[in-house]
Each structure stands twice: as structure tokens, then as C-alpha cells.
């Protein structure tokens, strides 16, 4: 065997060794990783080159300014730089994202890499007095759990179960194992049992006065389980709140009167039989949804297009419901993503 052939075989052996090491690492995480449950939804069900898969997005795939650690805020990020997302859990065991840091935190975390330079160069080198933090985009991060491969043909079936964006949609829950170094591997999936439908039932016209400049949004819940579910809802829709979409600026959460009218709210138990529905309507013209913008109370319909929201259930834990109750994202003028 010539010297050239020897180098070729050595290169091939090295590549095989790298692939084998990656496979062994993944299997180790699968076997020993700490279990975590993530809520997400499928986006694109097919890769014609590698068989069926579901492309996944998470609420923490884009991390807003309010969840960035000080080191990132001061120094920014380069494309491909490793980052670390601290993790917690809600009352249903669904993983909740904390701060994104440039160094590993002391508690549990998920490791990922920045998908782009952040912030823009022109922002980073602008004089401090010219910077406007509300114009900064969230940091886009890839964690290695954005694709889940399934049996051929199953991707389309999962899309049908999830539902169309204009109809009821069922949340997809991902079971993953996470190593001490933050590496994550998907183990399995399950479906939520409470589907949601987001509709705009009244959009503001261009000639309406300021007090009617926002939409009325309806969130309808459907019990997709085989058992009745009791919803312990407070009157005046006080069990629900608006939360900024993950790409909205941090200032979008600066509500002025969010809890107005909720101090004396009563609890009403709403029973959903299998297949039963219950709708709540949020009039975004109400003062409780006004946001502080340019130092004055502003209705969501008058905010910039980057100010987009979701309706989220914030009440007590509901027995039998295994996922967050969350609407699609929308703008206050009535545009649903």
C-alpha cells in the first residue's frame, strides 16, 4: 500500500470514528440524560432526501432581550457561538426557559449555538446615546432537537393530527433527555389533550376612533381526550393573560393595568365533555391590555407590527390537561400568524 493510500484510509477511519463517537454520545444521553418535556408544534413534515421528519420550533428557539444574560448584552454573539439556556418546569412539568448565557449556568441548562451574529454591527458600534434596545431582534438559537424523524408517511399524519392553522390545533409534546453538559436528544413524543383555535372576530377599521383601534380575539378550547375536563376559570377572563410572542420586543410586556377588574373575580367551573368546547373573548380595546409605549398608554392595535402577542392560560393547574394553553401569535389589529 502506497503512502497516499495510507493517508486516504487514515482519513476514512477518522471520519468513521467521529460518526461512531457521535452515535455513542447520543445513545449515552438517551440512556442517562435527565428527562425534560418540551411543548412545540410541527412545521414542515417531509425531507425528501432523508425520509420523513417533523421540523420543530420552540418558544425558546428565539430568545428575547429580557432573557439575555449580561455578558451577551454587553459583548454580543457571533454566528455559531455556543450558548446556554437555563431551564425550569411549570406545574404541568413543561420545560420553561430562563436566561440565555454565554457561559454555563449553575443549574440545569440546554446548550445550543447562535444562528447569526447578534446584534447587528451597526448597532454594536453606534454611540451609546443612539442605541434603541427595543429595536433589537431576539437571538435565534439551534439546540439540536429541531428535527424528529418518524416512520415514512408518519410526518403527514402528524400534521393532520396537529390541525390546520385556521382550525383547532393540538399541541405536540417532546420528551427529551439532557446530559450534564446540556446536550439534548429526543426520546419520544405525545399529543396534548386540549386543542385551541385562535380567531379574530372583530377587526378595527381604518376610520375608527382611538378607543376602538384594536381587535377582539376569540380563543376556543376543545377537549380532545376521552374524559371530561373541568376548567377552573375566573370571571372577566382573569385566568388568561397576554404574553409577548418570542420575537416581540421586551417592552411589549409593559402592561399598565393588566389586573384591573380581577381583584374580585369569582371562579366558575366549566366542564368540557369529550369533544366539548369553550370560548373566551378578549377585547383588546379594554384598558387592561394597554401597553406603555413612548411613555403613554397605548392600545395593542396601535403598537408597531413587531409587538405581537399570544393568549395564555395563567390560572391554577387543571387536572387532566397535560400541556400549556396557548394561542397562536397575533397583532392587536387582528393579524394572526
PDB file of C-alpha atoms in Angstrom, residues 26 45 221:
ATOM      1  CA  UNK A  26     -26.338  10.296  21.616  1.00  0.00           C
ATOM      2  CA  UNK A  45     -43.208  17.354   7.738  1.00  0.00           C
ATOM      3  CA  UNK A 221     -60.688  25.287  23.721  1.00  0.00           C
TER       4      UNK A 221
END
